[in-house]
Structure formats: structure tokens, C-alpha cells
Amino acid sequence: MSDMMKVSSNPHIIDKVTTSSIMAAVMIALLPAAGFGVYNFGLNALVLIVVTVASAVLTEYIYEKLMKMPITIKDCSAAVTGLLLAMNLPASAPWWVGVIGSVFAIVVVKMLFGGLGQNFMNPALGARCFLLLSFTSIMTNFDVADVYSGATPLAIVKEGGTYNVLDMVIGRTAGTIGETSMIAIVIGACFLILIDVITLRIPGTYIVTFVIFICLFGGHGVDPTYISEQLAGGGLMLGAFFMATDYVTSPVTKKGQYVFGVCLGLLTGIFRVFGPSAEGVSYAIIISNLLVPLIERVTLPKAFGKGGEKA
Amino acid sequence: MAKLTFVGGIHPYDGKDLSKDKPIKAVLPKGDLVYPLSQHIGAPATPIVAKGDHVITGQKIAEAGGFVSAPIYATVSGTVKSIEPRRVVTGDMVMSIVVENDGQYDEVDYGAPEENLDNLTKEEIINRVKEAGVVGMGGAGFPTAVKLQPKEPDKIEYCIANCAECEPYLTSDYRRMMEEPEKLIKGMKAILALFDNAQGILAVEDNKPDACQKLEELTKDEPRITVSRLKTKYPQGAERQIIYATTGRAINSKMLPADAGCIVDNVDTVVAVYQAVYEKKPLMHRIVTVTGDAIADPRNFIVRIGTNYAELIDEAGGFKTQPEKIVSGGPMMGFALFGLDVPTTKTASALLCLTKDEVSAMEPSACINCGRCVEVCPSRLVPRRLAVYATNYAEENFVKEDGLECVECGCCSYVCPAKRPLTQVIKSMRKMQLAKNRKK
């Protein structure tokens, strides 16, 4: 039989969505925030973004080449990691900090654990925490020549001060490149929700839990200004919509996603209210990342016909 | 109670426009007819003819081989050429009766059709269905007479005609509803005659509003039959899902629909019941949709069982472009064929010829844990985890996380952005486990 047809197991049709299309969508969704960062902080922000993304992609390429593995940079996941890392850098950071961060994110956090899908914590956040510990002064220096100097709004709030909430929502504040503009981040997040890349389950529970926590323990009661400052300040929005929703490091079960959101909210609240630093999102996320296998195991769904048909 | 849908599922490109407006056309076979002895779940049928025997249309050529089995009838007149193993759609070789068609179509006299169901006892109805060799024609091929004899017939509350036709491209059930809805309703009445406490439900997906309307019109004076418009979503026509959608009851793999007070039969099966009970005719035909972008003239045919697939392709104008993949059945659950030399069986709903094999064009990559498979799984499983257990042969975990509850609908593979063959690995593991359980 020379003209045999191709055979394979069912199904014989598949959806158009691919890993690279999802990653590309995430990058598009990050563009408003990145664009605002460049507008807000100037050219150095752009340089840092380009260098960080490029070095993340290049690192993955070189690593895979050296290890004689199939090259996977086409799936765009390294580019997303690079972009997310850049969003988490202060605009004043020198370019080589971006490079070191990217190399750490790709090699140590991602590839050494088996590459895409195997890393147990978000590579960009792992790298950010690594940089924070290694280059503390650079990573916490939010002075941008002629634009901003001194502390971030969240740090001011922590010291008992207040900040113009409108400026915080729009993003005209000091901070890392991509975290300052709540509006830009939410626009990107809405896009991802509309095209079914992320759901509100994790970010929604995260934010609600966090708000409840600071109302109870923040020392300001139910104070709308304080709550808005806490929501719009720091990395909460970027973390909730873009880092906590990272597929690889979040639970795959629906119930697990709610539990994960609650963990994030509690940890962020604890770090921000009781911790020495004003920030807490990065650590909250990477610690919760570590809980994911456990969360997933205890929240496995019930099968259809065994009580699981309704959810 | 009725939710008219279920949780999970997908909305693939439906491709039904290719053939949905093409009326059913009768096809007369030209070559030999092949009747595999296993066209149903259960014991293979036993041949009661020998090589060289002359048979006529409607003559029984094989007897049911047990309680769960079904007889087979000749669909043409001619001579028995041989009884030998022949290739079937699954790729297996199955012992088959081969009949050479003499082109005369001499037919058995079935006697006067039954006009009134009241003249028949329940036993007679079941017997006629059993004798006619009716099996589930939606794909599974479970002998219908067995289905119609649950342990406690009084506890059956719903008889559901599965008219969902949720598989993309298929239009055979739709055409049946449009052209012969009376037969469907009469068949349903025959089934309802067996179950005094049951309500008949014709469950149609709402992407077929004209069929719904037609059936609603015809059943408005039938107190025992209602039409349910189900949400259009694959796999709405899967047995467990359609029971849930119409009655709100959920069964698992260890239960039968009867345990939830339900009997589910596909459209074509109900029509076959009608023919068996009213016309006293055995199951000899089925409707097959020949479609796909490689087919010149996609159509719906009424085909004599045993007809070679290659003849159906010719009837549909042959190939417009060379197909890369040919599937017997729908694109989600059908069998890919490596050649066309296989016969139409009782369970063959379609012949789908695609110019592009989307599946082989894709390279599987690493799982990114996106959870799309979990989102769509109608059995509410975590396909990603099951697939890992299946590839590592971790039986215990596979069974513990309900791998055996999988219905092999293909949704997880369909949505996987990394293009991983989830259904395939879970299916193979499931087969191994089920075989093991049977041995115990």
C-alpha cells in the first residue's frame, strides 16, 4: 500500500492557540505598562527593557545550544520573562543589572530545573529577589534625574505620610519601570481576560484578600484613601495580574487558584503591614509559588458523576 | 432541573455548512458487501450462511452470539463469497461475511406494517428490536434491546433521544430530523411504550433551530414527548453530558444511564427502532455524511450497511484535492483510516476527508500548566496530571485521580496550546487499565 493515509489518535482537529501565541499576547498586554514606564522615566527605561529582553532570549539560546537541546526561544517565553523582569527594575539601574538578572532568571530559575513548565518559581521574580539581595542599593534607588527623587509612594505611606492617589493610579510616581501605572496595567490585564489568557480567579482573590487584610490589620480601618494607596502603590497590580497568573507557577485547579490567591493576599498583607519594607508582593508571590504543588494536590477536583459535575 | 448544558467543553469550527442542506440520497452498492461480525459491543455474531449460499435483502446472515450481541442482515441480494477476516475502521482485522451483489435487490417480505402499538406487548417490542439487530448507532454500538431491558423498567423516568450531533462536520442526524421526523417520534413512542413512568425527551443542540421547531411542532400534541434545546457545545451529545443537561442527574463510569432513571439512544437508533417495531424491518441502512474540504460534493447518503467506503467517496464526486487524512466518524472522536477499503458498519456516522492534517503538522512542546485542559474537561479531571501518570505508567495515581472516568472526547488535546497528545496517552493508559480490570 503505497498511498496510505496518515493516521493518529483522536481528535483530528486542534485549536489555533499555541504557547507562542499566548506568550505574545502577554507581551502585548504588557506594552501599555512598558510604554508608560518609558514615558514616565525616560530613555534609560527603554534601554533597560531592550537589554533585559534581549539578554533573556540570548541566554536561553546559548544555554540550549551549549547543552545541545532543541532551541525553544520561538515560544517567546524567555522574552516574556525578560520583559517582566525589566518591569521590575528601577529605571535608574545600569544596563548590566538587567543582563545579570536575565541570566539568573533563565539559567538558574528556569533551565536548571528543566526549562519551560518545570520551574517552581516565577523566573522574573526569582531574579528580582536575587538582584534585590545582591544589589540592594541599586535596586532600591528610585531617583531618576530631573523627574523623581526619594522614596516611592508606598514607602511614604508606610512612614505615615500620604500621597496623591490620582498620581498613583495614573502612575506619575517613583517606582520600578512597569509597576507605577495602575491604569496601564489594568488595561493590559483586561485584554488578557477578554482573550481568555488569564481569568480573574487568582488576581481577584488576591486583591480582595489583601484589602480585607489591610482593613483588619493595617491600622487605618476601612479608610478608602489608605486602601487606594495600598492598591495602586508598589508592585501589587503588576504582580497580581502578570506574575501571580504565570501558568507554570500557579495551580491548575480552579479551587487551587482561589487558595493561591488567598495565600498571596495574606502574605502580601503581612509583609507590607508587619515587615520592615513597604513592599511585599515579590516575596509573597515566590513563597506562594513554592506552595503550589501542595495546593494542587489538596484541591484536585471531583470527577463528573462523583460530585464534580457542578463546578 | 434541566440545565441544558454541562460544565467544560469546547466550541470547535463546526464545518456543518458543507453538507447540512444536502438532502439524503440513496446509494446503491456496486462492489462486494462486507459484514464484519463485530459491529457492536459484546459477543461477535455467529454466521448462519456458508460460502456459496444465495442470500436476499433483509435475510439474516448471522445470529446474535450471546445476550449482549446483535444479529446481522444482508443488505443486498447475491451470493456469499467468503467468510474471512477483513480490515475495519479501527484498523483491526475482523471476521466478516462477504457478499457478492447480484444487483437484483430481491427482498424479504416483511409482512404488513404495524399500525398500532397497542397491539403489541412489551416483550414483542423488545423482541422485534432485538431480532432487527438494532445497536447504538451514535458510535458505541451497544445492542439496543439490552439497553431497553433494564433491571427495573418502572424506575426509568426519561427516555432521551440524543439528537445533539455535537461533533463538527456531521449532519446525518440533522438531515434525519429534517426529512423523517415522524419516524423519530414514532420510534420514541415505541420506546416509551416499554416504560410506563417515562417521559420522552428529544435533546437537540440549539444550532439546529429549524429541526427543533419541526420536532416541537410535531410533538405539541404528544404529552409524553418534549423537545429540549441544548446549548451548542462539544461534547453535548456524550451520554453522561446529555443526561446531565436534560435531567440534572450525573452518572460516573461505574453506573449505567438506567441507574439515573434514563435511557439514551441516538437519532438513527430511534429510527431503527421505529423500522423494527412498525415496519418489521431489520437494521440495514444508516445515514453517512461524506464531507470535508477534500470532497468535491459533500453529501448525506443513506447507505446499505456493508458498502465499501471508496464507493461513498465516488458518490460524493471523488476528491477535489488530495486528502491528507480520512476519518471515519467525526473529527473529535472518529478513527483515522490509512486506506479506504473498509466497509460501512452500523456505527459509521461519517466519512471526513481533510486536506490538512492539523495534528501531524504540530510539534508537541513542553506543558506550560495553563489549565486549559482542566477548564474544558467534561469529566472534570486534570488531564495534564493524568497524562504525566500515563506516560510514566504510574497506574495507582492514574486510577486514584479518576483517569478511568475519562470519556476520550478529545477536548484536552484540542485546546492544548503546547499541542500535547493528552487524549492519546490517557486513552492508552485507560485501555490497559480496563483490560486489566476485566482479567481480575
XYZ file of N, CA, C and O in Angstrom, chain B residues 150-315:
664
model
N -33.719 -2.768 31.187
C -33.025 -2.546 32.457
C -33.660 -3.403 33.545
O -34.759 -3.927 33.361
N -32.947 -3.536 34.655
C -33.440 -4.395 35.739
C -34.805 -3.939 36.236
O -35.677 -4.739 36.489
N -34.942 -2.620 36.384
C -36.213 -2.131 36.917
C -36.827 -1.127 35.947
O -36.656 0.078 36.100
N -37.579 -1.618 34.972
C -38.122 -0.726 33.942
C -39.030 0.367 34.524
O -39.145 1.445 33.947
N -39.637 0.090 35.676
C -40.537 1.094 36.256
C -39.794 2.314 36.774
O -40.383 3.361 37.001
N -38.500 2.137 36.992
C -37.739 3.264 37.536
C -37.179 4.169 36.448
O -36.514 5.156 36.748
N -37.415 3.811 35.189
C -36.947 4.676 34.106
C -37.890 5.869 33.993
O -39.090 5.713 33.788
N -37.310 7.060 34.148
C -38.152 8.254 34.123
C -37.975 9.069 32.846
O -38.815 9.883 32.497
N -36.831 8.891 32.206
C -36.579 9.675 30.987
C -36.026 8.774 29.881
O -35.100 8.007 30.111
N -36.626 8.870 28.706
C -36.041 8.242 27.529
C -35.559 9.389 26.653
O -36.353 10.209 26.191
N -34.240 9.464 26.473
C -33.679 10.614 25.779
C -33.241 10.204 24.378
O -32.476 9.246 24.220
N -33.755 10.902 23.369
C -33.233 10.693 22.023
C -32.097 11.689 21.842
O -32.292 12.900 21.921
N -30.908 11.165 21.645
C -29.727 12.025 21.532
C -29.662 12.611 20.127
O -29.182 11.974 19.191
N -30.191 13.815 19.986
C -30.188 14.489 18.686
C -29.205 15.649 18.715
O -29.345 16.619 17.971
N -28.238 15.615 19.632
C -27.339 16.751 19.800
C -26.446 16.932 18.581
O -26.260 18.024 18.084
N -25.922 15.839 18.086
C -24.964 15.852 16.980
C -23.918 16.945 17.207
O -23.803 17.903 16.452
N -23.171 16.780 18.297
C -22.236 17.833 18.702
C -20.918 17.756 17.945
O -20.135 18.691 17.952
N -20.627 16.629 17.304
C -19.378 16.507 16.552
C -19.389 17.474 15.365
O -20.388 17.553 14.646
N -18.293 18.186 15.144
C -18.234 19.048 13.964
C -18.423 18.231 12.679
O -18.178 17.022 12.676
N -18.826 18.872 11.645
C -18.977 18.315 10.293
C -20.172 17.373 10.111
O -20.704 17.248 9.025
N -20.583 16.652 11.164
C -21.634 15.660 10.961
C -22.999 16.314 10.776
O -23.358 17.232 11.496
N -23.740 15.816 9.780
C -25.078 16.354 9.551
C -26.081 15.232 9.335
O -27.213 15.488 8.948
N -25.676 13.980 9.549
C -26.579 12.869 9.259
C -27.808 12.899 10.162
O -28.934 12.727 9.699
N -27.606 13.150 11.451
C -28.746 13.189 12.373
C -29.648 14.377 12.050
O -30.870 14.289 12.115
N -29.005 15.490 11.687
C -29.769 16.696 11.350
C -30.689 16.427 10.158
O -31.872 16.748 10.169
N -30.128 15.804 9.122
C -30.931 15.512 7.936
C -32.074 14.574 8.292
O -33.184 14.705 7.803
N -31.795 13.610 9.141
C -32.829 12.668 9.564
C -33.970 13.430 10.242
O -35.141 13.199 9.959
N -33.610 14.371 11.105
C -34.651 15.126 11.817
C -35.441 16.006 10.867
O -36.629 16.225 11.031
N -34.754 16.536 9.836
C -35.428 17.420 8.897
C -36.321 16.635 7.946
O -37.391 17.097 7.555
N -35.863 15.448 7.542
C -36.585 14.736 6.492
C -37.559 13.683 7.007
O -38.572 13.416 6.376
N -37.213 13.051 8.121
C -38.099 11.997 8.610
C -38.376 12.130 10.103
O -38.189 11.183 10.856
N -38.808 13.317 10.525
C -39.016 13.494 11.974
C -40.119 12.588 12.515
O -40.082 12.194 13.671
N -41.091 12.216 11.638
C -42.195 11.368 12.120
C -41.661 10.030 12.606
O -42.122 9.479 13.600
N -40.665 9.520 11.846
C -40.117 8.215 12.225
C -39.438 8.293 13.586
O -39.511 7.375 14.394
N -38.749 9.418 13.813
C -38.071 9.607 15.089
C -39.091 9.617 16.224
O -38.915 8.964 17.256
N -40.197 10.326 15.995
C -41.201 10.443 17.057
C -41.899 9.106 17.283
O -42.138 8.690 18.416
N -42.191 8.403 16.191
C -42.833 7.088 16.342
C -41.900 6.109 17.044
O -42.325 5.299 17.869
N -40.624 6.187 16.697
C -39.644 5.317 17.363
C -39.608 5.614 18.852
O -39.548 4.708 19.686
N -39.656 6.898 19.185
C -39.664 7.292 20.589
C -40.900 6.748 21.290
O -40.839 6.267 22.414
N -42.034 6.782 20.586
C -43.260 6.250 21.186
C -43.129 4.762 21.468
O -43.615 4.267 22.491
N -42.471 4.053 20.538
C -42.286 2.615 20.744
C -41.443 2.375 21.985
O -41.706 1.464 22.774
N -40.403 3.217 22.182
C -39.551 3.058 23.361
C -40.341 3.408 24.624
O -40.295 2.701 25.630
N -41.125 4.486 24.535
C -41.900 4.907 25.708
C -42.939 3.853 26.095
O -43.309 3.740 27.268
N -43.391 3.074 25.108
C -44.375 2.034 25.402
C -43.806 0.999 26.368
O -44.540 0.279 27.039
N -42.481 0.933 26.440
C -41.837 -0.048 27.322
C -41.720 0.463 28.751
O -41.519 -0.314 29.677
N -41.767 1.777 28.903
C -41.510 2.351 30.222
C -42.689 3.235 30.633
O -42.815 4.368 30.178
N -43.524 2.689 31.503
C -44.782 3.369 31.819
C -44.575 4.706 32.519
O -45.388 5.606 32.402
N -43.460 4.831 33.256
C -43.284 6.059 34.027
C -42.348 7.057 33.351
O -41.884 7.993 33.981
N -42.041 6.806 32.081
C -41.005 7.637 31.466
C -41.580 8.761 30.621
O -42.681 8.671 30.065
N -40.791 9.808 30.546
C -41.074 10.958 29.709
C -40.047 10.922 28.573
O -38.878 10.650 28.828
N -40.490 11.197 27.355
C -39.546 11.198 26.233
C -38.960 12.579 26.018
O -39.670 13.575 26.057
N -37.653 12.641 25.826
C -37.014 13.934 25.572
C -36.244 13.848 24.260
O -35.436 12.940 24.066
N -36.534 14.768 23.356
C -35.726 14.852 22.141
C -34.728 15.977 22.394
O -35.091 17.146 22.441
N -33.474 15.620 22.605
C -32.470 16.610 23.001
C -31.673 17.063 21.790
O -30.880 16.311 21.234
N -31.922 18.301 21.371
C -31.296 18.845 20.163
C -30.427 20.045 20.536
O -30.826 20.851 21.378
N -29.267 20.185 19.922
C -28.458 21.382 20.174
C -29.115 22.582 19.502
O -29.694 22.463 18.420
N -28.985 23.755 20.135
C -29.712 24.916 19.606
C -29.088 25.530 18.350
O -29.529 26.563 17.876
N -28.068 24.881 17.788
C -27.583 25.341 16.489
C -28.411 24.756 15.345
O -28.111 24.980 14.183
N -29.455 23.975 15.710
C -30.341 23.421 14.695
C -31.771 23.881 14.974
O -32.659 23.074 15.233
N -31.997 25.219 14.936
C -33.315 25.732 15.327
C -34.441 25.200 14.446
O -35.546 24.964 14.930
N -34.154 24.997 13.141
C -35.225 24.516 12.265
C -35.650 23.098 12.628
O -36.836 22.762 12.594
N -34.678 22.280 13.013
C -35.006 20.919 13.422
C -35.800 20.946 14.727
O -36.791 20.229 14.877
N -35.372 21.818 15.646
C -36.089 21.949 16.924
C -37.542 22.321 16.669
O -38.468 21.729 17.221
N -37.700 23.300 15.799
C -39.039 23.807 15.520
C -39.926 22.711 14.928
O -41.068 22.535 15.331
N -39.359 21.984 13.991
C -40.088 20.908 13.341
C -40.543 19.880 14.378
O -41.689 19.452 14.391
N -39.608 19.501 15.251
C -39.927 18.491 16.250
C -40.935 19.028 17.267
O -41.838 18.304 17.688
N -40.793 20.303 17.621
C -41.740 20.891 18.575
C -43.154 20.900 17.986
O -44.120 20.562 18.657
N -43.221 21.254 16.723
C -44.489 21.264 16.002
C -45.154 19.887 16.057
O -46.314 19.747 16.385
N -44.358 18.880 15.752
C -44.891 17.527 15.651
C -45.210 16.907 17.005
O -45.958 15.946 17.080
N -44.586 17.437 18.060
C -44.825 16.808 19.368
C -45.760 17.634 20.239
O -45.953 17.319 21.398
N -46.374 18.663 19.663
C -47.158 19.530 20.556
C -48.398 18.821 21.110
O -48.896 19.204 22.161
N -48.848 17.777 20.428
C -49.982 17.024 20.973
C -49.543 15.709 21.612
O -50.340 14.810 21.814
N -48.264 15.599 21.851
C -47.760 14.379 22.488
C -47.403 14.702 23.932
O -46.354 15.255 24.202
N -48.269 14.329 24.870
C -47.992 14.717 26.258
C -46.716 14.085 26.810
O -46.116 14.619 27.735
N -46.309 12.970 26.246
C -45.163 12.274 26.838
C -43.839 12.643 26.187
O -42.795 12.138 26.583
N -43.861 13.484 25.152
C -42.596 13.805 24.477
C -42.356 15.318 24.479
O -43.238 16.091 24.117
N -41.187 15.730 24.919
C -40.832 17.148 24.852
C -39.519 17.309 24.084
O -38.749 16.363 23.959
N -39.314 18.513 23.587
C -38.067 18.815 22.889
C -37.216 19.696 23.795
O -37.701 20.680 24.341
N -35.958 19.325 23.989
C -35.040 20.131 24.803
C -34.040 20.805 23.888
O -33.371 20.129 23.117
N -33.963 22.123 23.996
C -32.940 22.808 23.193
C -31.686 22.948 24.032
O -31.631 23.756 24.957
N -30.679 22.194 23.713
C -29.443 22.218 24.492
C -28.504 23.275 23.947
O -28.532 23.607 22.767
N -27.664 23.764 24.830
C -26.651 24.725 24.408
C -25.672 24.029 23.453
O -25.283 22.893 23.690
N -25.295 24.711 22.396
C -24.381 24.113 21.437
C -22.964 24.124 21.985
O -22.383 25.189 22.207
N -22.461 22.933 22.235
C -21.116 22.838 22.797
C -20.688 21.385 22.677
O -21.476 20.485 22.936
N -19.442 21.168 22.291
C -18.950 19.804 22.236
C -18.409 19.426 23.619
O -17.741 20.256 24.236
N -18.580 18.255 24.176
C -19.384 17.112 23.738
C -20.764 17.057 24.388
O -21.000 16.240 25.261
N -21.682 17.868 23.909
C -23.031 17.880 24.454
C -23.733 16.544 24.226
O -24.593 16.153 25.004
N -23.342 15.836 23.172
C -24.005 14.576 22.864
C -23.377 13.368 23.533
O -23.785 12.241 23.293
N -22.377 13.590 24.379
C -21.821 12.468 25.133
C -22.881 12.029 26.134
O -23.574 12.851 26.710
N -22.984 10.721 26.320
C -24.108 10.188 27.090
C -24.261 10.840 28.464
O -25.326 11.323 28.841
N -23.150 10.893 29.217
C -23.247 11.439 30.574
C -23.608 12.914 30.541
O -24.349 13.408 31.377
N -23.071 13.629 29.565
C -23.335 15.061 29.496
C -24.776 15.343 29.088
O -25.398 16.260 29.595
N -25.303 14.535 28.165
C -26.670 14.825 27.703
C -27.679 14.463 28.793
O -28.693 15.138 28.963
N -27.374 13.448 29.584
C -28.257 13.109 30.709
C -28.255 14.261 31.709
O -29.301 14.702 32.186
N -27.056 14.767 31.976
C -26.944 15.865 32.932
C -27.663 17.113 32.413
O -28.403 17.773 33.137
N -27.452 17.400 31.134
C -28.034 18.614 30.559
C -29.558 18.563 30.552
O -30.215 19.575 30.756
N -30.123 17.380 30.330
C -31.580 17.315 30.220
C -32.269 17.041 31.552
O -33.404 17.452 31.757
N -31.579 16.333 32.466
C -32.264 15.945 33.701
C -31.581 16.446 34.967
O -32.143 16.340 36.048
N -30.354 16.947 34.849
C -29.628 17.382 36.033
C -29.063 16.224 36.833
O -28.586 16.399 37.946
N -29.113 15.009 36.295
C -28.564 13.851 37.003
C -27.192 13.521 36.450
O -26.954 13.637 35.253
N -26.299 13.103 37.338
C -24.935 12.819 36.893
C -24.566 11.381 37.189
O -24.799 10.900 38.301
N -24.020 10.701 36.192
C -23.556 9.338 36.437
C -22.065 9.265 36.175
O -21.518 10.071 35.431
N -21.404 8.303 36.810
C -19.982 8.099 36.546
C -19.767 6.795 35.795
O -20.723 6.107 35.442
N -18.517 6.460 35.568
C -18.219 5.332 34.686
C -18.698 3.996 35.242
O -18.838 3.033 34.511
N -18.951 3.949 36.524
C -19.383 2.676 37.108
C -20.896 2.515 37.057
O -21.434 1.508 37.471
N -21.593 3.566 36.572
C -23.048 3.498 36.545
C -23.559 3.432 35.113
O -22.893 3.845 34.176
N -24.767 2.918 34.975
C -25.430 2.937 33.688
C -26.450 4.067 33.708
O -26.903 4.468 34.777
N -26.814 4.574 32.520
C -27.849 5.612 32.496
C -29.089 5.165 33.267
O -29.738 5.962 33.933
N -29.395 3.849 33.194
C -30.592 3.345 33.879
C -30.518 3.589 35.380
O -31.550 3.751 36.039
N -29.309 3.635 35.935
C -29.166 3.910 37.366
C -29.655 5.311 37.710
O -29.975 5.595 38.863
N -29.660 6.184 36.710
C -30.167 7.535 36.945
C -31.568 7.656 36.350
O -32.083 8.746 36.128
N -32.173 6.512 36.065
C -33.523 6.515 35.521
C -33.604 6.976 34.082
O -34.611 7.518 33.652
N -32.526 6.784 33.324
C -32.510 7.280 31.952
C -32.148 6.187 30.946
O -31.424 5.253 31.267
N -32.686 6.326 29.764
C -32.298 5.503 28.622
C -31.933 6.502 27.525
O -32.709 7.407 27.242
N -30.742 6.377 26.936
C -30.336 7.324 25.893
C -30.098 6.580 24.583
O -29.388 5.580 24.562
N -30.729 7.050 23.532
C -30.499 6.465 22.210
C -30.310 7.556 21.180
O -30.979 8.587 21.219
N -29.403 7.302 20.264
C -29.126 8.238 19.185
C -30.297 8.313 18.198
O -31.092 7.382 18.103
N -30.394 9.403 17.457
C -31.475 9.609 16.479
C -31.639 8.411 15.544
O -32.732 7.856 15.399
N -30.542 8.023 14.914
C -30.597 6.945 13.937
C -31.053 5.650 14.605
O -31.765 4.850 14.000
N -30.653 5.452 15.847
C -31.049 4.253 16.575
C -32.553 4.251 16.810
O -33.224 3.232 16.628
N -33.080 5.420 17.204
C -34.517 5.507 17.460
C -35.280 5.234 16.160
O -36.301 4.545 16.153
N -34.758 5.736 15.053
C -35.405 5.472 13.768
C -35.320 3.983 13.433
O -36.277 3.389 12.924
N -34.195 3.363 13.752
C -34.060 1.920 13.523
C -35.069 1.155 14.374
O -35.622 0.141 13.930
N -35.317 1.648 15.595
C -36.326 1.025 16.454
C -37.694 1.148 15.788
O -38.469 0.195 15.723
N -37.962 2.336 15.249
C -39.229 2.530 14.532
C -39.381 1.496 13.421
O -40.407 0.839 13.287
N -38.318 1.346 12.621
C -38.405 0.409 11.499
C -38.592 -1.022 11.981
O -39.318 -1.798 11.390
N -37.908 -1.354 13.061
C -38.000 -2.712 13.583
C -39.407 -2.982 14.107
O -39.983 -4.033 13.848
N -39.954 -2.019 14.844
C -41.223 -2.264 15.522
C -42.411 -2.096 14.570
O -43.296 -2.942 14.517
N -42.414 -1.011 13.795
C -43.568 -0.742 12.939
C -43.467 -1.464 11.593
O -44.401 -2.082 11.139
N -42.310 -1.349 10.963
C -42.185 -1.906 9.617
C -41.649 -3.322 9.631
O -41.544 -3.975 8.597
N -41.275 -3.800 10.803
C -40.720 -5.146 10.993
C -39.475 -5.375 10.138
O -39.201 -6.480 9.687
N -38.765 -4.291 9.866
C -37.571 -4.403 9.031
C -36.322 -4.457 9.902
O -36.218 -3.733 10.886
N -35.357 -5.281 9.520
C -34.100 -5.289 10.268
C -33.268 -4.047 9.957
O -33.560 -3.315 9.005
N -32.252 -3.844 10.746
C -31.357 -2.705 10.526
C -30.458 -2.992 9.321
O -29.612 -3.876 9.366
N -30.683 -2.240 8.247
C -29.908 -2.484 7.028
C -29.254 -1.225 6.473
O -28.374 -1.303 5.637
N -29.746 -0.078 6.910
C -29.222 1.172 6.367
C -28.747 2.071 7.490
O -29.171 1.933 8.619
N -27.927 3.025 7.127
C -27.684 4.126 8.034
C -27.321 5.354 7.209
O -26.980 5.232 6.028
N -27.426 6.526 7.846
C -27.077 7.742 7.110
C -25.623 8.076 7.386
O -25.171 8.038 8.532
N -24.899 8.339 6.328
C -23.489 8.665 6.462
C -23.249 10.024 5.805
O -23.678 10.251 4.677
N -22.598 10.924 6.530
C -22.215 12.206 5.946
C -20.834 12.037 5.328
O -19.897 11.645 6.014
N -20.731 12.295 4.031
C -19.415 12.264 3.396
C -19.018 13.716 3.177
O -19.661 14.431 2.412
N -18.000 14.166 3.877
C -17.726 15.600 3.882
C -16.245 15.894 4.110
O -15.414 14.995 4.124
N -15.944 17.156 4.264
C -14.553 17.578 4.433
C -14.129 18.432 3.258
O -14.754 18.387 2.194
N -13.070 19.203 3.450
C -12.672 20.132 2.393
C -11.989 19.452 1.213
O -11.691 20.081 0.216
N -11.776 18.144 1.300
C -11.171 17.448 0.168
C -12.218 16.838 -0.755
O -11.905 16.366 -1.842
N -13.479 16.858 -0.307
C -14.548 16.199 -1.062
C -15.185 17.187 -2.043
O -15.504 18.317 -1.682
N -15.383 16.723 -3.308
C -15.904 17.618 -4.337
C -17.331 18.060 -4.007
O -17.670 19.232 -4.117
N -18.159 17.105 -3.592
C -19.569 17.407 -3.404
C -20.045 16.773 -2.095
O -20.639 15.703 -2.102
N -19.771 17.428 -0.964
C -20.139 16.843 0.328
C -21.640 16.551 0.397
O -22.446 17.377 -0.061
N -21.990 15.391 0.924
C -23.389 14.961 0.905
C -23.734 14.079 2.086
O -22.866 13.587 2.775
N -25.050 13.855 2.226
C -25.530 12.875 3.186
C -26.136 11.722 2.401
O -26.992 11.941 1.545
N -25.681 10.530 2.683
C -26.170 9.375 1.953
C -26.879 8.418 2.883
O -26.492 8.258 4.037
N -27.926 7.759 2.351
C -28.432 6.611 3.078
C -27.762 5.399 2.443
O -27.842 5.184 1.240
N -27.023 4.699 3.274
C -26.100 3.689 2.767
C -26.517 2.317 3.262
O -26.931 2.158 4.414
N -26.420 1.322 2.390
C -26.631 -0.056 2.832
C -25.400 -0.493 3.613
O -24.273 -0.336 3.119
N -25.625 -1.002 4.815
C -24.504 -1.426 5.648
C -23.711 -2.487 4.887
O -24.285 -3.368 4.257
N -22.418 -2.374 4.926
C -21.555 -3.304 4.200
C -20.922 -2.670 2.978
O -19.951 -3.181 2.434
N -21.471 -1.511 2.550
C -20.943 -0.821 1.368
C -19.515 -0.340 1.623
O -19.200 0.170 2.695
N -18.666 -0.490 0.607
C -17.277 -0.061 0.730
C -17.177 1.461 0.791
O -17.873 2.163 0.060
N -16.273 1.968 1.642
C -16.107 3.412 1.792
C -15.696 4.094 0.482
O -16.094 5.218 0.199
N -14.875 3.410 -0.309
C -14.391 4.018 -1.548
C -15.563 4.388 -2.461
O -15.549 5.416 -3.147
N -16.613 3.558 -2.422
C -17.786 3.848 -3.262
C -18.486 5.123 -2.811
O -19.041 5.862 -3.625
N -18.471 5.356 -1.493
C -19.126 6.567 -0.979
C -18.390 7.813 -1.448
O -19.001 8.835 -1.766
N -17.070 7.714 -1.482
C -16.273 8.855 -1.941
C -16.615 9.146 -3.407
O -16.834 10.290 -3.797
N -16.716 8.084 -4.215
C -17.075 8.267 -5.622
C -18.440 8.936 -5.747
O -18.645 9.839 -6.557
N -19.389 8.479 -4.931
C -20.742 9.047 -4.974
C -20.721 10.540 -4.652
O -21.576 11.292 -5.105
